[in-house]
Structure formats: C-alpha cells, structure tokens
GROMACS .gro file of C-alpha atoms in nm:
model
  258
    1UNK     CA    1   0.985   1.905   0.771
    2UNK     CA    2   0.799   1.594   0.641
    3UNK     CA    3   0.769   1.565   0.281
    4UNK     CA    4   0.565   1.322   0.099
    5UNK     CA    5   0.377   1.257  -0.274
    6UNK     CA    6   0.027   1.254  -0.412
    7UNK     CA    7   0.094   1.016  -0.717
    8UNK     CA    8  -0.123   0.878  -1.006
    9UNK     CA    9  -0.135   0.556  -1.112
   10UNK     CA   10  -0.214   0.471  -1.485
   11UNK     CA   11   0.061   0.664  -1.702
   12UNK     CA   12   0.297   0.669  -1.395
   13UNK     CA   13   0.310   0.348  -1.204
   14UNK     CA   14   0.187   0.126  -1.495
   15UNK     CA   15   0.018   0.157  -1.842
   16UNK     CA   16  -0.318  -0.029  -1.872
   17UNK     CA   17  -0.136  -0.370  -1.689
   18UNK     CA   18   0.202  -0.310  -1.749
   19UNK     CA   19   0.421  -0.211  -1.497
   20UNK     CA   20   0.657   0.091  -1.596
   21UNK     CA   21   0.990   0.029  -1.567
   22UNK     CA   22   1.119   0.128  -1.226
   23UNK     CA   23   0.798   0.203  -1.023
   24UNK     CA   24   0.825  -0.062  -0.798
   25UNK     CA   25   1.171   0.036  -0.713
   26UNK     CA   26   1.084   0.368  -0.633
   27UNK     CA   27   0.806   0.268  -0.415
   28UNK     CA   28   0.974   0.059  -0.178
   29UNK     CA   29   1.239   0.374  -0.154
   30UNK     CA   30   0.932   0.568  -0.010
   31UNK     CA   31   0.815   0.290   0.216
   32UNK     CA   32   1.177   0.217   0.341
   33UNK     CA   33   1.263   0.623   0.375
   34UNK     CA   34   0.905   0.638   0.580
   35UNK     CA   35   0.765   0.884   0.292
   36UNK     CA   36   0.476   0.945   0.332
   37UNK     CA   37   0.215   0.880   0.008
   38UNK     CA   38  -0.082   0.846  -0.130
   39UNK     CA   39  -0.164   0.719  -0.526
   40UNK     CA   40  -0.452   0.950  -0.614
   41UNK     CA   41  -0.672   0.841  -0.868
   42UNK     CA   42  -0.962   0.993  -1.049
   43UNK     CA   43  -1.092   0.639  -1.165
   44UNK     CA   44  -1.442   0.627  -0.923
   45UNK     CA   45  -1.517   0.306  -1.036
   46UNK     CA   46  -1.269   0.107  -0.905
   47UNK     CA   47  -1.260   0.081  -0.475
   48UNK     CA   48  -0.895   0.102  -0.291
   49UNK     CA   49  -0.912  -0.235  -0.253
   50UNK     CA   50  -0.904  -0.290  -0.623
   51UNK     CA   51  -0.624  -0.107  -0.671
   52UNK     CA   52  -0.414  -0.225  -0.381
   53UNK     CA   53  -0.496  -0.622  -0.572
   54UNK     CA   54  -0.437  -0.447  -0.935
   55UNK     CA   55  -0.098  -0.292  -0.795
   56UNK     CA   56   0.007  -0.644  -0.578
   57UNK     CA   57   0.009  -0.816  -0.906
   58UNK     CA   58   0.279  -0.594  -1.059
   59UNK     CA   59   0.435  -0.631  -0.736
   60UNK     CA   60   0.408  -0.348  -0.538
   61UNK     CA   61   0.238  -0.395  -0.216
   62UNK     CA   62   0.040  -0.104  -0.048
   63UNK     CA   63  -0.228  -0.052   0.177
   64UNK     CA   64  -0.605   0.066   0.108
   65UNK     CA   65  -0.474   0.388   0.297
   66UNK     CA   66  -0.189   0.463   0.042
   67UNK     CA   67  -0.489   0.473  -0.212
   68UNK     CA   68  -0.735   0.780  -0.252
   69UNK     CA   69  -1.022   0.819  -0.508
   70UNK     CA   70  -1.236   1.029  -0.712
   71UNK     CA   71  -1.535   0.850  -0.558
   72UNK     CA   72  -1.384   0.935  -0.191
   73UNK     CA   73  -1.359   1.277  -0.238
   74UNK     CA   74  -1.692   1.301  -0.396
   75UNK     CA   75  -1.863   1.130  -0.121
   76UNK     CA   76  -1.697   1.343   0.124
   77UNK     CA   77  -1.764   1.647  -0.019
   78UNK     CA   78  -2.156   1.578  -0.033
   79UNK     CA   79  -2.184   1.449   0.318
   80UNK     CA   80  -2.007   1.800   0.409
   81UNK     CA   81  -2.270   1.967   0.201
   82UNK     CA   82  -2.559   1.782   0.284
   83UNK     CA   83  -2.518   1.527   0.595
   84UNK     CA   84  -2.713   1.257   0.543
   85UNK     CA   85  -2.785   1.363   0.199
   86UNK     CA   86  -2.959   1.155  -0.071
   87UNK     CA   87  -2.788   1.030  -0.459
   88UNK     CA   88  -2.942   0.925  -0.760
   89UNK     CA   89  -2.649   0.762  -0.913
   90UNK     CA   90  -2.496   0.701  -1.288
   91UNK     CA   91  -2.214   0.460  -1.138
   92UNK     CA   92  -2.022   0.135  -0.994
   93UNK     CA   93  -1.857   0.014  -0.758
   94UNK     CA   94  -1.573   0.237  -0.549
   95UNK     CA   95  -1.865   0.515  -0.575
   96UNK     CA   96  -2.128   0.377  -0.435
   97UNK     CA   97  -1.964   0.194  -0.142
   98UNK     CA   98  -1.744   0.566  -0.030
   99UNK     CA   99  -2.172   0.698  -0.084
  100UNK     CA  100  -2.233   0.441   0.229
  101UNK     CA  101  -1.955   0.497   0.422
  102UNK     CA  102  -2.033   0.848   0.411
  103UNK     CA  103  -2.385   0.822   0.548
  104UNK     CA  104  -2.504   0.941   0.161
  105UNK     CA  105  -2.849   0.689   0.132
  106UNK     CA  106  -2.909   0.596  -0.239
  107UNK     CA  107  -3.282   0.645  -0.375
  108UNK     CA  108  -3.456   0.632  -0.684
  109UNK     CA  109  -3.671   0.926  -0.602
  110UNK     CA  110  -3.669   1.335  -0.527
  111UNK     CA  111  -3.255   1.317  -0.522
  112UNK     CA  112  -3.077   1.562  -0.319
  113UNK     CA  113  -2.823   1.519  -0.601
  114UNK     CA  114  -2.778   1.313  -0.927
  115UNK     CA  115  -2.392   1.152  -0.894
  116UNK     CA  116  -2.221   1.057  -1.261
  117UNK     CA  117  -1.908   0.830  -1.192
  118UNK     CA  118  -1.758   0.586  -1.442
  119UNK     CA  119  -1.979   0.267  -1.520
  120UNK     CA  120  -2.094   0.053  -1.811
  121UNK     CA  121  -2.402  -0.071  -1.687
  122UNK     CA  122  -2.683   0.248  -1.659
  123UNK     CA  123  -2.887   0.298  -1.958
  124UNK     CA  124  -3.054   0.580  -2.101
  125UNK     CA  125  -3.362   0.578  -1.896
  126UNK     CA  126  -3.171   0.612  -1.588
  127UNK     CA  127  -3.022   0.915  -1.822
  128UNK     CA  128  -3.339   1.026  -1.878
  129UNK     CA  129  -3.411   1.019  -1.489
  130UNK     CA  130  -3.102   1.192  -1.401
  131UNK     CA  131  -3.242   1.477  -1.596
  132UNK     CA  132  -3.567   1.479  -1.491
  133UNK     CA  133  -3.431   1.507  -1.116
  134UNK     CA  134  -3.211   1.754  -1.199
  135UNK     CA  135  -3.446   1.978  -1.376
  136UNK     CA  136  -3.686   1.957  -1.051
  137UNK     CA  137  -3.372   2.043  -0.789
  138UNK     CA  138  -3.084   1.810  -0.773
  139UNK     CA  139  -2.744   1.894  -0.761
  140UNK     CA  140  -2.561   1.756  -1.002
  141UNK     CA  141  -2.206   1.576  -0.899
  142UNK     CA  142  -1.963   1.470  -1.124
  143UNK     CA  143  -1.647   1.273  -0.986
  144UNK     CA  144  -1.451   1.367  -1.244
  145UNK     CA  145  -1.467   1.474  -1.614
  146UNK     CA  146  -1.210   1.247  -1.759
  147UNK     CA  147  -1.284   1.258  -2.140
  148UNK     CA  148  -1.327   0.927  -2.352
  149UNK     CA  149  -0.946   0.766  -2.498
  150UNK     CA  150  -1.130   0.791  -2.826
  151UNK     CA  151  -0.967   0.357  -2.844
  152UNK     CA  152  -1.188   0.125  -3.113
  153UNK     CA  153  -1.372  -0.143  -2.872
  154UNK     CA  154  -1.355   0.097  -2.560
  155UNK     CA  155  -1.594  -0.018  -2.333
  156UNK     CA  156  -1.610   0.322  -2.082
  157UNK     CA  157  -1.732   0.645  -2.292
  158UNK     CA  158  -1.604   0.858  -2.046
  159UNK     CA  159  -1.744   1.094  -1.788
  160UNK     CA  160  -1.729   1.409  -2.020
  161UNK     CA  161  -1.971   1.262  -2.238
  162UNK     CA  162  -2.211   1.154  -2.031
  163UNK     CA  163  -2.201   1.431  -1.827
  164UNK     CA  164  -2.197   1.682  -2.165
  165UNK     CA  165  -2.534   1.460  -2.283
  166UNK     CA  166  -2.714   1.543  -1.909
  167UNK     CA  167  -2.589   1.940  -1.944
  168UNK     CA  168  -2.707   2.015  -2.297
  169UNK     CA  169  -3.063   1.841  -2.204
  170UNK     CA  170  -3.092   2.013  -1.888
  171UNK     CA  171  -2.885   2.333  -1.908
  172UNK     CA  172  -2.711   2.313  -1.563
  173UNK     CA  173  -2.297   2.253  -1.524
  174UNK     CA  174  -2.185   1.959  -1.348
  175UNK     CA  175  -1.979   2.010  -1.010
  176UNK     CA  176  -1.694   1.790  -1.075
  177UNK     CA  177  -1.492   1.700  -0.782
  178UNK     CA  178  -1.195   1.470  -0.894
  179UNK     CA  179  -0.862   1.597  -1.044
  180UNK     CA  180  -0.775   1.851  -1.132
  181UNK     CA  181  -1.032   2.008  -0.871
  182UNK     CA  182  -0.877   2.220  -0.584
  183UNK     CA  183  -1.172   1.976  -0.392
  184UNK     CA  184  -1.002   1.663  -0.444
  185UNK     CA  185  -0.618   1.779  -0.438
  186UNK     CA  186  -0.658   1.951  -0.088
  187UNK     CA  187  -0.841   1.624   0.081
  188UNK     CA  188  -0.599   1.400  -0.091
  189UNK     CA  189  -0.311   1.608   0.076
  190UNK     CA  190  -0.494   1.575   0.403
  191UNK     CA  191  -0.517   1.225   0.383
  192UNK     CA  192  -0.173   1.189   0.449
  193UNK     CA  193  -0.166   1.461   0.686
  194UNK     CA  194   0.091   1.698   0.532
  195UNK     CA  195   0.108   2.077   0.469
  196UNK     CA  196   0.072   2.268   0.163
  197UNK     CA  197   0.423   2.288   0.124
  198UNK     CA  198   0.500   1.941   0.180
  199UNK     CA  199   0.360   1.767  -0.148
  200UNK     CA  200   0.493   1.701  -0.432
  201UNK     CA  201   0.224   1.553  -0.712
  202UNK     CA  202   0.364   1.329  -0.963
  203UNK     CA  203   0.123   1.249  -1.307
  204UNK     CA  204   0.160   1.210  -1.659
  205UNK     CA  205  -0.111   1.429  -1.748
  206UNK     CA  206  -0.057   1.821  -1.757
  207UNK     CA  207  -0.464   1.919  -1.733
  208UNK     CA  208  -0.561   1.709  -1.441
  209UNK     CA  209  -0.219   1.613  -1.222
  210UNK     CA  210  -0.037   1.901  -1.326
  211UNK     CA  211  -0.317   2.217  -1.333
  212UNK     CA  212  -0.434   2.036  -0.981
  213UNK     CA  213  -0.133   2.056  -0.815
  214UNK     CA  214  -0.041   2.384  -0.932
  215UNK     CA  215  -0.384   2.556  -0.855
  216UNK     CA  216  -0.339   2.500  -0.511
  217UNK     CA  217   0.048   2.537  -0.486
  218UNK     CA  218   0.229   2.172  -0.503
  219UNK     CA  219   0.542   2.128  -0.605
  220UNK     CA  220   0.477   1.926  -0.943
  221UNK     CA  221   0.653   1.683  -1.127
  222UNK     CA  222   0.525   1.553  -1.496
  223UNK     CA  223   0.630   1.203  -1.615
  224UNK     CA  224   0.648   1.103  -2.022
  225UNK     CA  225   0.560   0.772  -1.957
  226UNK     CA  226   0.188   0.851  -2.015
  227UNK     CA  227  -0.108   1.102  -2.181
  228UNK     CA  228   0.099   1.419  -2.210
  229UNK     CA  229   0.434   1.471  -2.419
  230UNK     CA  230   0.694   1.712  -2.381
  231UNK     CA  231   0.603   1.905  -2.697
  232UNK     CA  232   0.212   1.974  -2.566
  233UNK     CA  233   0.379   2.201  -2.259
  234UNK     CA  234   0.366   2.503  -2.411
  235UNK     CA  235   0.003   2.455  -2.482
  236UNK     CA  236  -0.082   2.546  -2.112
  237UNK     CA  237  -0.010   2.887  -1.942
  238UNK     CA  238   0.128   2.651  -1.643
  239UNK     CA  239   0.428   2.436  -1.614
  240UNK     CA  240   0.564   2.160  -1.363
  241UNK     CA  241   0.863   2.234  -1.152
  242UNK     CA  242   1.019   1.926  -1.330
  243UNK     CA  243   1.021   1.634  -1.630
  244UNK     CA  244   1.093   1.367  -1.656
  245UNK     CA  245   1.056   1.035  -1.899
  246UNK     CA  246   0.936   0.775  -1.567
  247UNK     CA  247   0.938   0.733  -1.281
  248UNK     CA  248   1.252   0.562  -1.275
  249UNK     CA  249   1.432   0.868  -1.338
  250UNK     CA  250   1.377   1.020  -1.020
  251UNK     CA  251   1.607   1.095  -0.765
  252UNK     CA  252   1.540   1.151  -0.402
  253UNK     CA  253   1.571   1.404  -0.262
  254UNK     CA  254   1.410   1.647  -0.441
  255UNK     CA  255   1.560   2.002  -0.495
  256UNK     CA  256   1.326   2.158  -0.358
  257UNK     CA  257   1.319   1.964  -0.021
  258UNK     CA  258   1.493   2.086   0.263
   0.00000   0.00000   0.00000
C-alpha cells in the first residue's frame, strides 16, 4: 500500500524564514523513498510558486505540485459549485490566479460570491461592497479563518477579523474552505492520489492540522516546533496519533504503516 504525507509548512518545515532543524533532511528521505507528498498550506496569498522559491532558499527543492493551497481548494470548490461562476474578491495573489485557472471571472458587480483571502491592500470601501453584495445574494467564501498572531507591527490582520467585521454587518456565516475544513483536507489528499488510509498529516497546530486530519480520518502527527504546545492537548476533545518536538524526530516508517 502507498503511503504518503499532507504537511504544513510554517511551524513545521521552517519558522517565519528559518529553517527548522532537520526538515530538509527529512524531505529528501521522502523524495529518495518515492513518498509521495504534498505541503498543504492555508496561506491563500502566496501562489505554489512562491513557496517552492521561499522553500529553495532554505534548501529544499520541490515542485509547484508538492505544494497545495487554501486559494486552490477554494477556487475549486466554487467552480464545482458554480462553473463559470463570478467573485468579488478581498485578496492577492495565489487567490486570484487559482480564481483564473478555474474558469471563476472576477467582477466588480452582482457577485455570484464575495471571496475573503489574506491581503493588505483592500480598503474599507471594497468592505463596504463586499457587504452590500452579500446582503443582495452572494455567497460568501472564506479560504480560511486563520486568526490574527496578535505580533506589534503585523502587517496581515488575519482572515477571522475581516471576515468577523463582514458577518456582524451583514448577519450571514462565512463558508470557509481551508484547514481544518473536511473541503480542503479531502482535495489535498487527492492531489497526491492516495486513499483515506494512506495519509498521514503532519502540523504544529492542533485546531487546523490536527482537527482536519482527524475529522476525516488521517493518521495525525503534531510537531512542537510551532503554534501549539504539549500542555494545550488536553484542551481539545481530539488528539494526534503521535508528538513530537520537529520534524527531525521522526522516524520512517511509521507504526502505523504496513
């Protein structure tokens, strides 16, 4: 049986631009081994090529293909809705480029849906527009609903509170498709072509990596190395099948392979 991994990036491969001790190692081990995997990434921002130049200079080198986003998902999952569908969007970059390639046109008028990824530049009379088209029909997409990191001289607020300003003014929930989203964990399983019981889904955070993996039954593994600490897992009715500190500490294969 083919195994293979659905890994995160920031917290797990490298903090901010630091590479995490023993990441690159373990990468070439899956590339060697013919492991199949995929980083999966709820920044919508930034495209696969991005990451594939952001990972080459810590040096580990990867292919667009080993790289699946937020924005990807989302754009798939609208075209699947509505085919050919239009998007008022709150966002940069990776986003709107997966909106093209997924026949999604982008217009500033009568929305089939308003789309809030990450981005610095949209100001609060696009805000005000997103509401406005939401209150007369569009859908509203979120890619994901990473919160702020609350850091002085941040210069990203954070999905959740953009996407918390456009729900209290027009009283309708975001869709959010990104981690920890049963959406975005099944498509990024298919985009390496494996089985349910074939993945394994390694992140440093316990309510997107974690909860996504287990909600639609991967094997899970939780690293220290990022957001959540060993003393916050008995805050969640969940649990991964394993810790440990990094990356580095893991040993192939796993114990549940067979």
């Amino acid at each position: 049986m083919a195994k293979g991994f659905l890994i995160d990036q920031d917290g797990v491969i490298y903090v901010e631009n630091q590479l995490i001790r023993g990441a690159d190692k373990f990468i070439k081990t899956l590339q060697k081994e013919n492991i199949p995997f995929t980083f999966m990434t709820n920044n919508s921002q930034r495209s696969p090529l991005d990451a594939v130049r952001k990972l080459s200079k810590m040096g580990i080198e990867v292919g667009e293909e080993n790289v699946y986003t937020s924005a990807m998902a989302t754009a798939h999952f609208m075209s699947q809705q509505y085919p050919k569908g239009t998007a008022y969007v709150l966002g940069e970059g990776g986003l709107i480029s997966s909106l093209h390639e997924n026949g999604i046109t982008l217009v500033q008028n009568d929305p089939d849906f308003v789309v809030v990824g990450e981005g610095i530049n949209f100001t609060l009379e696009m805000v005000k527009k997103a509401i406005d088209f939401i209150l007369s029909g569009a859908k509203f997409i979120a890619t994901n609903l990473d919160p702020s990191p609350r850091k002085l001289g941040w210069n990203n607020l954070g999905i959740a509170a953009v996407v918390a300003m456009i729900e209290s003014a027009t009283g309708k929930k975001a869709f959010s498709v990104g981690k920890p989203s049963p959406v975005m964990m099944r498509l990024a399983r298919k985009h390496i072509n494996l089985t349910t019981a074939e993945v394994t889904v390694i992140g440093d955070t316990l309510a997107t990596d974690i909860q996504g993996g287990v909600q639609v039954g991967y094997n899970t593994i939780l690293t220290l190395s990022g957001m959540s600490k060993r003393d916050q897992l008995n805050d969640f009715p969940f649990k991964p099948d394993m810790v440990i500190d990094s990356i580095a500490d893991l040993e192939l294969p796993l114990p549940w392979w067979s």
